[in-house]
mmCIF file of C-alpha atoms in Angstrom:
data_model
loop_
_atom_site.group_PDB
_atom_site.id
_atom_site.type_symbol
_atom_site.label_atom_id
_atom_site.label_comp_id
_atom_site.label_asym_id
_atom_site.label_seq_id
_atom_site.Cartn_x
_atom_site.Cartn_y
_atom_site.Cartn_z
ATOM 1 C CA UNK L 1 205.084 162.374 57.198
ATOM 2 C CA UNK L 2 208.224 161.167 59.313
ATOM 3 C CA UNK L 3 209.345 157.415 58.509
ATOM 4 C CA UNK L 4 208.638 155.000 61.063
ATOM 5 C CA UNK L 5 209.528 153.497 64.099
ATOM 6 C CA UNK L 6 210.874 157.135 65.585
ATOM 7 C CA UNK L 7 213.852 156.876 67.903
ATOM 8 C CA UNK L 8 214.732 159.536 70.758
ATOM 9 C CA UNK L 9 218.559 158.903 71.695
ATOM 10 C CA UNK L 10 219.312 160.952 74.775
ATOM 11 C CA UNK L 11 222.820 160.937 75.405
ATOM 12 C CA UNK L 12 225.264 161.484 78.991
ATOM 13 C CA UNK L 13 226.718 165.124 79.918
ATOM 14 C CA UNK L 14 225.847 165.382 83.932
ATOM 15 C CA UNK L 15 223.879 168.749 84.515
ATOM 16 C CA UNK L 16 224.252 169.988 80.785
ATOM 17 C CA UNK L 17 221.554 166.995 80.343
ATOM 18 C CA UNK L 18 218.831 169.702 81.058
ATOM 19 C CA UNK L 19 219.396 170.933 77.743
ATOM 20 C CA UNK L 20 217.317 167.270 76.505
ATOM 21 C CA UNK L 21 214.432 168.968 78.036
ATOM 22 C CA UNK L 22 214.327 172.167 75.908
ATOM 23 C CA UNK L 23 214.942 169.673 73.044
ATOM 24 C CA UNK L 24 212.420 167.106 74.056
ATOM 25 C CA UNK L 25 209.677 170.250 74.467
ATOM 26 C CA UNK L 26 210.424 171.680 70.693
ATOM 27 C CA UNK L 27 209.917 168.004 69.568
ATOM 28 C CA UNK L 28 207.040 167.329 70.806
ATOM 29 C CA UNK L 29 205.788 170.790 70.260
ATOM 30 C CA UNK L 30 206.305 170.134 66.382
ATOM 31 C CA UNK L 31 204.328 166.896 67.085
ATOM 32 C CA UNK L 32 207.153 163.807 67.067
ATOM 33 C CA UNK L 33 206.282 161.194 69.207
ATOM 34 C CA UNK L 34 208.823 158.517 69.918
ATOM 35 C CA UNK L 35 208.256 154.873 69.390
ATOM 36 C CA UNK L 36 211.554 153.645 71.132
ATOM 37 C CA UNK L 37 213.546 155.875 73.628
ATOM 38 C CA UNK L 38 217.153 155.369 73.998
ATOM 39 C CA UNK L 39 219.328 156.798 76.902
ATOM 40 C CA UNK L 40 222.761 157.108 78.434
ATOM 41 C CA UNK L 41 223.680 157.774 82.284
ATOM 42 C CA UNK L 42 221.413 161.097 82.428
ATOM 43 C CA UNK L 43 220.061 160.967 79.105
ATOM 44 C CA UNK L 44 218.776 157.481 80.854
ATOM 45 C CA UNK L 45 217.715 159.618 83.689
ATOM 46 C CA UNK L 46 215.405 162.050 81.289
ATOM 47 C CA UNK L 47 214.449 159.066 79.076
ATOM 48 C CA UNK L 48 212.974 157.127 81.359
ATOM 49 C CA UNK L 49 210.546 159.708 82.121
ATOM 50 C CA UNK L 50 209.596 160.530 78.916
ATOM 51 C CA UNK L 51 209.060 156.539 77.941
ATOM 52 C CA UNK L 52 207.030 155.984 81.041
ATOM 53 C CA UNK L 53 204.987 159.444 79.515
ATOM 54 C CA UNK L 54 205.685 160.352 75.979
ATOM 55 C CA UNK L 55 203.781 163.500 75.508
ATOM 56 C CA UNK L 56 204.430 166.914 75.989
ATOM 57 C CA UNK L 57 203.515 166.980 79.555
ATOM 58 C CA UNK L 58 206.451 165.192 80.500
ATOM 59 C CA UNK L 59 208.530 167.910 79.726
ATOM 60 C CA UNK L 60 207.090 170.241 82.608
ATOM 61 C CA UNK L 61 207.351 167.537 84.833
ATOM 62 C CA UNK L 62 211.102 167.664 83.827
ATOM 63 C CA UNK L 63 211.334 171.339 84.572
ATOM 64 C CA UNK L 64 210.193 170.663 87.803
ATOM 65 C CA UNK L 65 212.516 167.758 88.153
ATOM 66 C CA UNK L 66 215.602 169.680 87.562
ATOM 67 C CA UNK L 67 214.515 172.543 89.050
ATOM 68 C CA UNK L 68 213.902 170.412 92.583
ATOM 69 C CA UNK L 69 215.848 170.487 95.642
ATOM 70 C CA UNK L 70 216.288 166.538 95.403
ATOM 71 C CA UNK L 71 218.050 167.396 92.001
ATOM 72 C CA UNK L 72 220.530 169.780 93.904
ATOM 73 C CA UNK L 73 220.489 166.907 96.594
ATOM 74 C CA UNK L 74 222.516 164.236 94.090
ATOM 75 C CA UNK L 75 226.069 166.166 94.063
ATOM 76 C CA UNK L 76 224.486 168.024 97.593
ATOM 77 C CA UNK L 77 226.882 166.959 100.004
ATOM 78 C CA UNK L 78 228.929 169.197 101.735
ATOM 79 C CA UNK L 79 232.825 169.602 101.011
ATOM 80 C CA UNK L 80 233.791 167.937 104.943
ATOM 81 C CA UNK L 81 231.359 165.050 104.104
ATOM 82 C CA UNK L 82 232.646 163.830 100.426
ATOM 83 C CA UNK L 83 236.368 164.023 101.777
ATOM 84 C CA UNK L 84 234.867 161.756 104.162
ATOM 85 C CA UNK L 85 233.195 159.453 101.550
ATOM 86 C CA UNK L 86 236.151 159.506 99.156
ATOM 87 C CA UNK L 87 238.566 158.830 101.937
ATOM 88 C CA UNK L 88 236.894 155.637 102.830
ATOM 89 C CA UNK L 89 235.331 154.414 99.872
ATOM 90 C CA UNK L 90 235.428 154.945 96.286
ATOM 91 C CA UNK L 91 233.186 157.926 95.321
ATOM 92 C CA UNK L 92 232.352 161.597 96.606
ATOM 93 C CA UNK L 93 228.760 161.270 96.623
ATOM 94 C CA UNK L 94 226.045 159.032 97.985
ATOM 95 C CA UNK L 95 223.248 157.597 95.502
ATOM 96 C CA UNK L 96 220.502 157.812 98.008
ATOM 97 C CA UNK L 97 219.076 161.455 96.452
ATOM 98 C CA UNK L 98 219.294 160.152 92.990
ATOM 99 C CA UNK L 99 217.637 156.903 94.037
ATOM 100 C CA UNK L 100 214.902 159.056 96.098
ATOM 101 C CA UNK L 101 214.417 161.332 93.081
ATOM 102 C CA UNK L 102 213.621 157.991 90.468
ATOM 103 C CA UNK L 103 211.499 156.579 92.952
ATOM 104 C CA UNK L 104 209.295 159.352 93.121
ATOM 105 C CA UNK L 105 209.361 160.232 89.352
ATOM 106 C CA UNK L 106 208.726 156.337 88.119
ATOM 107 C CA UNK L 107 207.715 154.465 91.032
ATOM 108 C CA UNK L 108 210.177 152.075 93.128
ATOM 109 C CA UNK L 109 208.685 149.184 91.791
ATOM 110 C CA UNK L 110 207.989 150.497 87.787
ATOM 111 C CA UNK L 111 209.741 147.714 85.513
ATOM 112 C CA UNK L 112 210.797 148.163 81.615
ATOM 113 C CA UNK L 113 207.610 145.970 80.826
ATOM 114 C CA UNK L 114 205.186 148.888 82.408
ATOM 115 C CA UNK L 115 206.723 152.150 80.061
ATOM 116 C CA UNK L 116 204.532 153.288 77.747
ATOM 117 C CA UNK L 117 206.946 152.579 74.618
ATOM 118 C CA UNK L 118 210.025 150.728 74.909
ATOM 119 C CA UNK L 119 213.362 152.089 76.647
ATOM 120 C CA UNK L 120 216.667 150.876 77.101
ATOM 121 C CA UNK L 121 219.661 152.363 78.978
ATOM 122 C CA UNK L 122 223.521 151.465 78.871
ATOM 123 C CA UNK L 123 226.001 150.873 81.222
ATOM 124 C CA UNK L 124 229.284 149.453 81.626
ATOM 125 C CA UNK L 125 229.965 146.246 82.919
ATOM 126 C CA UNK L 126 233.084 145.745 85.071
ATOM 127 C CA UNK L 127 233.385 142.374 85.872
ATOM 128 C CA UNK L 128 232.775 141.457 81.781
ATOM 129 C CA UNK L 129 234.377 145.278 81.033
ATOM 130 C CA UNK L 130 231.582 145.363 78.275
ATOM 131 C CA UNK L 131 229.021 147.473 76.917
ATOM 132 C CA UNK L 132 225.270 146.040 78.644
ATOM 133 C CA UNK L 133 222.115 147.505 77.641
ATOM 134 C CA UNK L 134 218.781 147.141 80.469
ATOM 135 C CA UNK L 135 215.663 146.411 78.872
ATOM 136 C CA UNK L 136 213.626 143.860 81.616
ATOM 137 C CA UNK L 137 213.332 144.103 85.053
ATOM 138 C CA UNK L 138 213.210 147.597 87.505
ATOM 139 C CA UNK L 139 213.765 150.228 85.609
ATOM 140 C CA UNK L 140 215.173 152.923 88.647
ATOM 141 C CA UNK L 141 217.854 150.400 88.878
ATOM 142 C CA UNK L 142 218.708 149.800 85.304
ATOM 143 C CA UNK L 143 218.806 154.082 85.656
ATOM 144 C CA UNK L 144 220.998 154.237 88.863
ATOM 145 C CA UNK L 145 223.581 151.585 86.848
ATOM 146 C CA UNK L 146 223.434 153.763 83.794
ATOM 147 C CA UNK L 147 224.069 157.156 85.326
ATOM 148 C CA UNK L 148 226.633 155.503 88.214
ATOM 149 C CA UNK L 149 229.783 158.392 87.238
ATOM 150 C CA UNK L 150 233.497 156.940 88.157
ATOM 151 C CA UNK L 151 234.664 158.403 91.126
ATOM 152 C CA UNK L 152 231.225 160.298 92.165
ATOM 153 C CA UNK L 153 228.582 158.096 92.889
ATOM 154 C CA UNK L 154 229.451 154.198 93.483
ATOM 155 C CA UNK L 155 229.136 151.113 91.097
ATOM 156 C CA UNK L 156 225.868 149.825 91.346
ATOM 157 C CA UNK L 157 225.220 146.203 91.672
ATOM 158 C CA UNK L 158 222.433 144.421 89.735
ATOM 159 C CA UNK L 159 221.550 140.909 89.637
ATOM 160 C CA UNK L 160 225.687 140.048 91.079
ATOM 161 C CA UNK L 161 227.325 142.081 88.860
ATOM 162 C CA UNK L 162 228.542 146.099 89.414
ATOM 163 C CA UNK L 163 228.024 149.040 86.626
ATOM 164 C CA UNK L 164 229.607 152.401 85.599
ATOM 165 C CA UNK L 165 228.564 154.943 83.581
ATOM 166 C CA UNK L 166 227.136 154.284 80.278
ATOM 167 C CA UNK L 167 229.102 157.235 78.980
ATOM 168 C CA UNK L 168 232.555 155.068 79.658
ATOM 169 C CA UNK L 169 231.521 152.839 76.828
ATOM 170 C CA UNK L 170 228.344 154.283 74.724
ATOM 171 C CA UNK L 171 227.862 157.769 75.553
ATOM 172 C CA UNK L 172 225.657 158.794 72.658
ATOM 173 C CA UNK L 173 224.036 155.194 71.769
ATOM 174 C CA UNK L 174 223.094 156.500 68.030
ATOM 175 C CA UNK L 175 223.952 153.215 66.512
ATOM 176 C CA UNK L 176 221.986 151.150 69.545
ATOM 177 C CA UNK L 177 218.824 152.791 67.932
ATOM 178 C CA UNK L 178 219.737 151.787 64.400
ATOM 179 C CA UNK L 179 220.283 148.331 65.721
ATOM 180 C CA UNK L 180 216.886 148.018 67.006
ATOM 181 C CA UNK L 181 215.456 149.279 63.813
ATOM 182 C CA UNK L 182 214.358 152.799 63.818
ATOM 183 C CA UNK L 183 213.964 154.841 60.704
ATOM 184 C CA UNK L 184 214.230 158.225 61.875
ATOM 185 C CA UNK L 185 216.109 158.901 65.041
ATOM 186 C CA UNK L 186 216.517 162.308 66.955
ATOM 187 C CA UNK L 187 219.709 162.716 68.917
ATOM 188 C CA UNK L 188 219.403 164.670 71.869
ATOM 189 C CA UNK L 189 223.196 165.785 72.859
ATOM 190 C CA UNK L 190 224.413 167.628 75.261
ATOM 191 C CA UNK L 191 226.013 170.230 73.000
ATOM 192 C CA UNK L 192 229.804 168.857 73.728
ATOM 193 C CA UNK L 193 230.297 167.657 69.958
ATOM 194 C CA UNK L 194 229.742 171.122 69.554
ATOM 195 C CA UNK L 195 232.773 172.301 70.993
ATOM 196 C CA UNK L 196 236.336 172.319 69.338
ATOM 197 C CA UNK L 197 238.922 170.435 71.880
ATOM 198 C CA UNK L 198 241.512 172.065 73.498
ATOM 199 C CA UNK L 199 245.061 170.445 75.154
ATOM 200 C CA UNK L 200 244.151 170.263 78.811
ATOM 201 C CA UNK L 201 245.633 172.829 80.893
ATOM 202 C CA UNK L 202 244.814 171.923 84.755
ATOM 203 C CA UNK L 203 245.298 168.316 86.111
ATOM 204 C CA UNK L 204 241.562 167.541 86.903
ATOM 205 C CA UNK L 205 241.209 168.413 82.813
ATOM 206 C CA UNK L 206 242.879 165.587 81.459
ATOM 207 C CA UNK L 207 240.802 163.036 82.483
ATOM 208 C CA UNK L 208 238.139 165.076 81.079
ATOM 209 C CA UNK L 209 239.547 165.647 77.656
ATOM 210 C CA UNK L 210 240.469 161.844 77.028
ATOM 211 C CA UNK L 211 237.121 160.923 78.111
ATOM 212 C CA UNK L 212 235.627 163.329 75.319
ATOM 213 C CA UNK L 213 238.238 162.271 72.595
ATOM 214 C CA UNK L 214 236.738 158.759 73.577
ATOM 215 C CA UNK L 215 232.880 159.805 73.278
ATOM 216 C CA UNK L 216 233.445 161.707 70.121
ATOM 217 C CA UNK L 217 235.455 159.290 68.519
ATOM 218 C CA UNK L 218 232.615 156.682 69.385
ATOM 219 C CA UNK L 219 229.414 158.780 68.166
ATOM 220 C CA UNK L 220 231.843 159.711 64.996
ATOM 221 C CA UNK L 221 232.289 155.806 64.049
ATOM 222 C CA UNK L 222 228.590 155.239 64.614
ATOM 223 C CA UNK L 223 227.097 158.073 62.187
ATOM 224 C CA UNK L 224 229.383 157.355 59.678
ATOM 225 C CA UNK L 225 227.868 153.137 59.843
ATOM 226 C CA UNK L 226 224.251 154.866 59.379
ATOM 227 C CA UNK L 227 222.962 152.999 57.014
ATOM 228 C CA UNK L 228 221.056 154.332 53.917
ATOM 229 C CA UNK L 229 217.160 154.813 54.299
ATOM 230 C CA UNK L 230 217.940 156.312 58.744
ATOM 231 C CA UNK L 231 217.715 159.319 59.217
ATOM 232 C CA UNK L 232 219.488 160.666 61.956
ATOM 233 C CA UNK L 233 218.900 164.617 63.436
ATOM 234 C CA UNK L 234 221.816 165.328 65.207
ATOM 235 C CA UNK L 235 219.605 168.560 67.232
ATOM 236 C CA UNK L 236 221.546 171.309 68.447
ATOM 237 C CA UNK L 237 222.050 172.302 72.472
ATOM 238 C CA UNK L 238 222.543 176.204 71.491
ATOM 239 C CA UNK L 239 225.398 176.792 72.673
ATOM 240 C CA UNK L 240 225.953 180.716 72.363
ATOM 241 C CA UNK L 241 222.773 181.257 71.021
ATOM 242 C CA UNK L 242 220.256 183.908 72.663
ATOM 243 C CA UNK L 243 217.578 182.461 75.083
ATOM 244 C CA UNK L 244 214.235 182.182 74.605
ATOM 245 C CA UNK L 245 211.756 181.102 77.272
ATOM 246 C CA UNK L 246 210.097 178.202 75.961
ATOM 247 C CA UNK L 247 207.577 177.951 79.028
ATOM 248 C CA UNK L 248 206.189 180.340 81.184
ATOM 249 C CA UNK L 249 208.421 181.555 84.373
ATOM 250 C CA UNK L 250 210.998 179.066 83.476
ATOM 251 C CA UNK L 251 214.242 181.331 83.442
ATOM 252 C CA UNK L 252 213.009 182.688 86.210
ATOM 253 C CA UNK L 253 212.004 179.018 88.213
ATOM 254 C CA UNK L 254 215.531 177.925 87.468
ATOM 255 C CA UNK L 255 217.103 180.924 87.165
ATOM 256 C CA UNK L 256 220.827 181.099 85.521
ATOM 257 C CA UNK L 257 224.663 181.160 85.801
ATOM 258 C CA UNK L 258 228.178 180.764 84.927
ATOM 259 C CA UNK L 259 229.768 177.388 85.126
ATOM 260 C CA UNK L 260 232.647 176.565 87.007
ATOM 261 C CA UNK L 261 235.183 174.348 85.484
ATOM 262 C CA UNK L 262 236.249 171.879 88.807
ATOM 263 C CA UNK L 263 233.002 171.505 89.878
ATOM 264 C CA UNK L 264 230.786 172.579 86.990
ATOM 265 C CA UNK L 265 229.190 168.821 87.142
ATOM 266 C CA UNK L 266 227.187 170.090 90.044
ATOM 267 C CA UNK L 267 226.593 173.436 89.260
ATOM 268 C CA UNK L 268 222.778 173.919 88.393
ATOM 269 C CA UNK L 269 222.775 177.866 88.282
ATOM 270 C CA UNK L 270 222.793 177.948 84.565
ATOM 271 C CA UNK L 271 219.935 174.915 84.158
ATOM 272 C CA UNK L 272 216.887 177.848 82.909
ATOM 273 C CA UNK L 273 219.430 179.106 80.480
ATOM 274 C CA UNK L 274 220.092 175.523 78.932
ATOM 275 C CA UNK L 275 217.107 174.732 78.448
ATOM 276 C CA UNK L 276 215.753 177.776 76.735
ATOM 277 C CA UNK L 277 218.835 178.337 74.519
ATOM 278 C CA UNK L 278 218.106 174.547 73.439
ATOM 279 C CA UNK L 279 214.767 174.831 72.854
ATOM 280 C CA UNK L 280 214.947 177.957 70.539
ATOM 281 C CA UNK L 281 218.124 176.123 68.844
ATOM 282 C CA UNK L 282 216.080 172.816 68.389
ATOM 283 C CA UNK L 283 212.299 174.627 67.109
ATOM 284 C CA UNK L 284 214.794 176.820 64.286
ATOM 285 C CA UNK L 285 216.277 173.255 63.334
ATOM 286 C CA UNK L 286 212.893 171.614 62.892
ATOM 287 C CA UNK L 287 211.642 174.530 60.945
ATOM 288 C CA UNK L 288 214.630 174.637 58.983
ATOM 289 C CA UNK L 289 215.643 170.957 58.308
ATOM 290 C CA UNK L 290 212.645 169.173 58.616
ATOM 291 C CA UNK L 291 209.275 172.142 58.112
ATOM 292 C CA UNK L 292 207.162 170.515 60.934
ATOM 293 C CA UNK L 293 206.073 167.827 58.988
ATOM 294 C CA UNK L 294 205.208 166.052 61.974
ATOM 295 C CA UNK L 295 202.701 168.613 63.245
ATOM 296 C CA UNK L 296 201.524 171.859 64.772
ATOM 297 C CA UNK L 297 204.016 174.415 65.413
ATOM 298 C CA UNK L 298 203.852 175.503 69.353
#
């Protein structure tokens, strides 16, 4: 049997969060349950659904989120209209779709207090330019804080003060897990730590390889604190591996493609492809590492 309290950690990684969802369906199809979710910017996104409904259903109504016009609709806008936006403001895109989309998925008025097990999301502070975790009061705006990316969507304000992306400061909250005293904790990733790191060539890429030095150097620190008697799965986003569909239709409901390097944060042509290559990569690691203990292989 798997220790208890069971932690899901679902960490940040823009549209390459859809691989979470082929993870979250191999662990519940090997029968873990989490007793405490954990999430970061759109790992907050996914784990809010699956604490307001931790079962395996969740995951189809996952598919369907990311599969859904109003998930194209957050990074939507036209070219002519985020010149526009970034011209005038501070950010490219407007948070109305992602707002819309939570709404609909939790309820405008759903609060931390009404999930099914408990959640809590990160974000970053600017006015105290710390690390603050939601666990009371709405949860869609706890979410919209959390996932709130520099320089594409605005900060959002809650309760006075304004919030970034829980990725600038926590982006895979591993040791927030171990702090609130789970025994066995699951780390859904978004398949970046899988990567070897390369000298950034183009201008936009050097913001994005400091940001990763950051985030691995961060989730590094953490696993090596683990303490002895957690035990952390770091599960595998399958990167390169050969897809499997791990629901029916589902390649073909979100169909697949090649990402784009400028704007590969809102490219959702390879979403089907994530999610199956994540799936198959997560089921082989539960058979291998841990023998579906937990349950029922699907």
């Amino acid at each position: 049997m798997v220790d208890r309290p069971v932690a899901f950690v679902l960490g940040g990684g823009g549209v390459l969060g859809a691989v979470e969802v082929g993870m979250l369906r191999a662990l519940f199809r090997a029968g873990y349950r989490p007793d405490l979710v954990v999430g970061t910017s759109v790992g907050a996104v996914n784990g809010a659904l699956v604490a307001a409904d931790p079962t395996e259903g969740v995951t189809d109504r996952l598919v369907r989120l990311w599969a859904s016009p109003e998930a194209e609709a957050v990074y939507g806008d036209s070219m002519a209209r985020q010149v526009r936006r970034f011209a005038a403001r501070t950010h490219l895109h407007s948070p109305r779709p992602l707002r819309r989309l939570l709404e609909r998925e939790l309820g405008a008025a759903r609060t931390f207090a009404e999930l099914a097990v408990p959640f809590q999301c990160c974000a970053a502070s600017i006015e105290r330019a710390a690390e603050h975790w939601f666990d009371r009061g709405p949860v869609v705006a706890a979410v919209l804080a959390s996932a709130a990316v520099p320089g594409l969507l605005p900060p959002a304000q809650v309760g006075g003060e304004h919030f970034l992306d829980g990725g600038i400061v926590n982006s895979i909250p591993v040791g927030r897990a171990v702090e609130l005293g789970a025994a066995t904790i699951f780390v859904l990733q978004v398949g970046r730590i899988e990567r070897a790191l390369r000298p950034p060539r183009r201008p936009w890429e050097v913001a994005q390889v400091a940001f990763e030095v950051a985030r691995r150097h961060r989730f590094a620190r953490e696993m090596a604190a683990i303490p002895d008697g957690v035990a952390v799965h770091v599960l595998p986003a399958g990167n390169g591996e050969p897809g499997e569909d791990p629901g029916p239709g589902l390649d073909r409901l979100l169909g697949a493609g090649a990402d784009r390097r400028l704007w590969a944060y809102r490219d959702m042509a390879a979403v089907g492809r994530r999610i199956s290559r994540a799936y198959v990569a997560t089921r082989r690691y539960l058979r291998t590492h841990l023998d579906d203990h937990a349950g029922t292989p699907g």
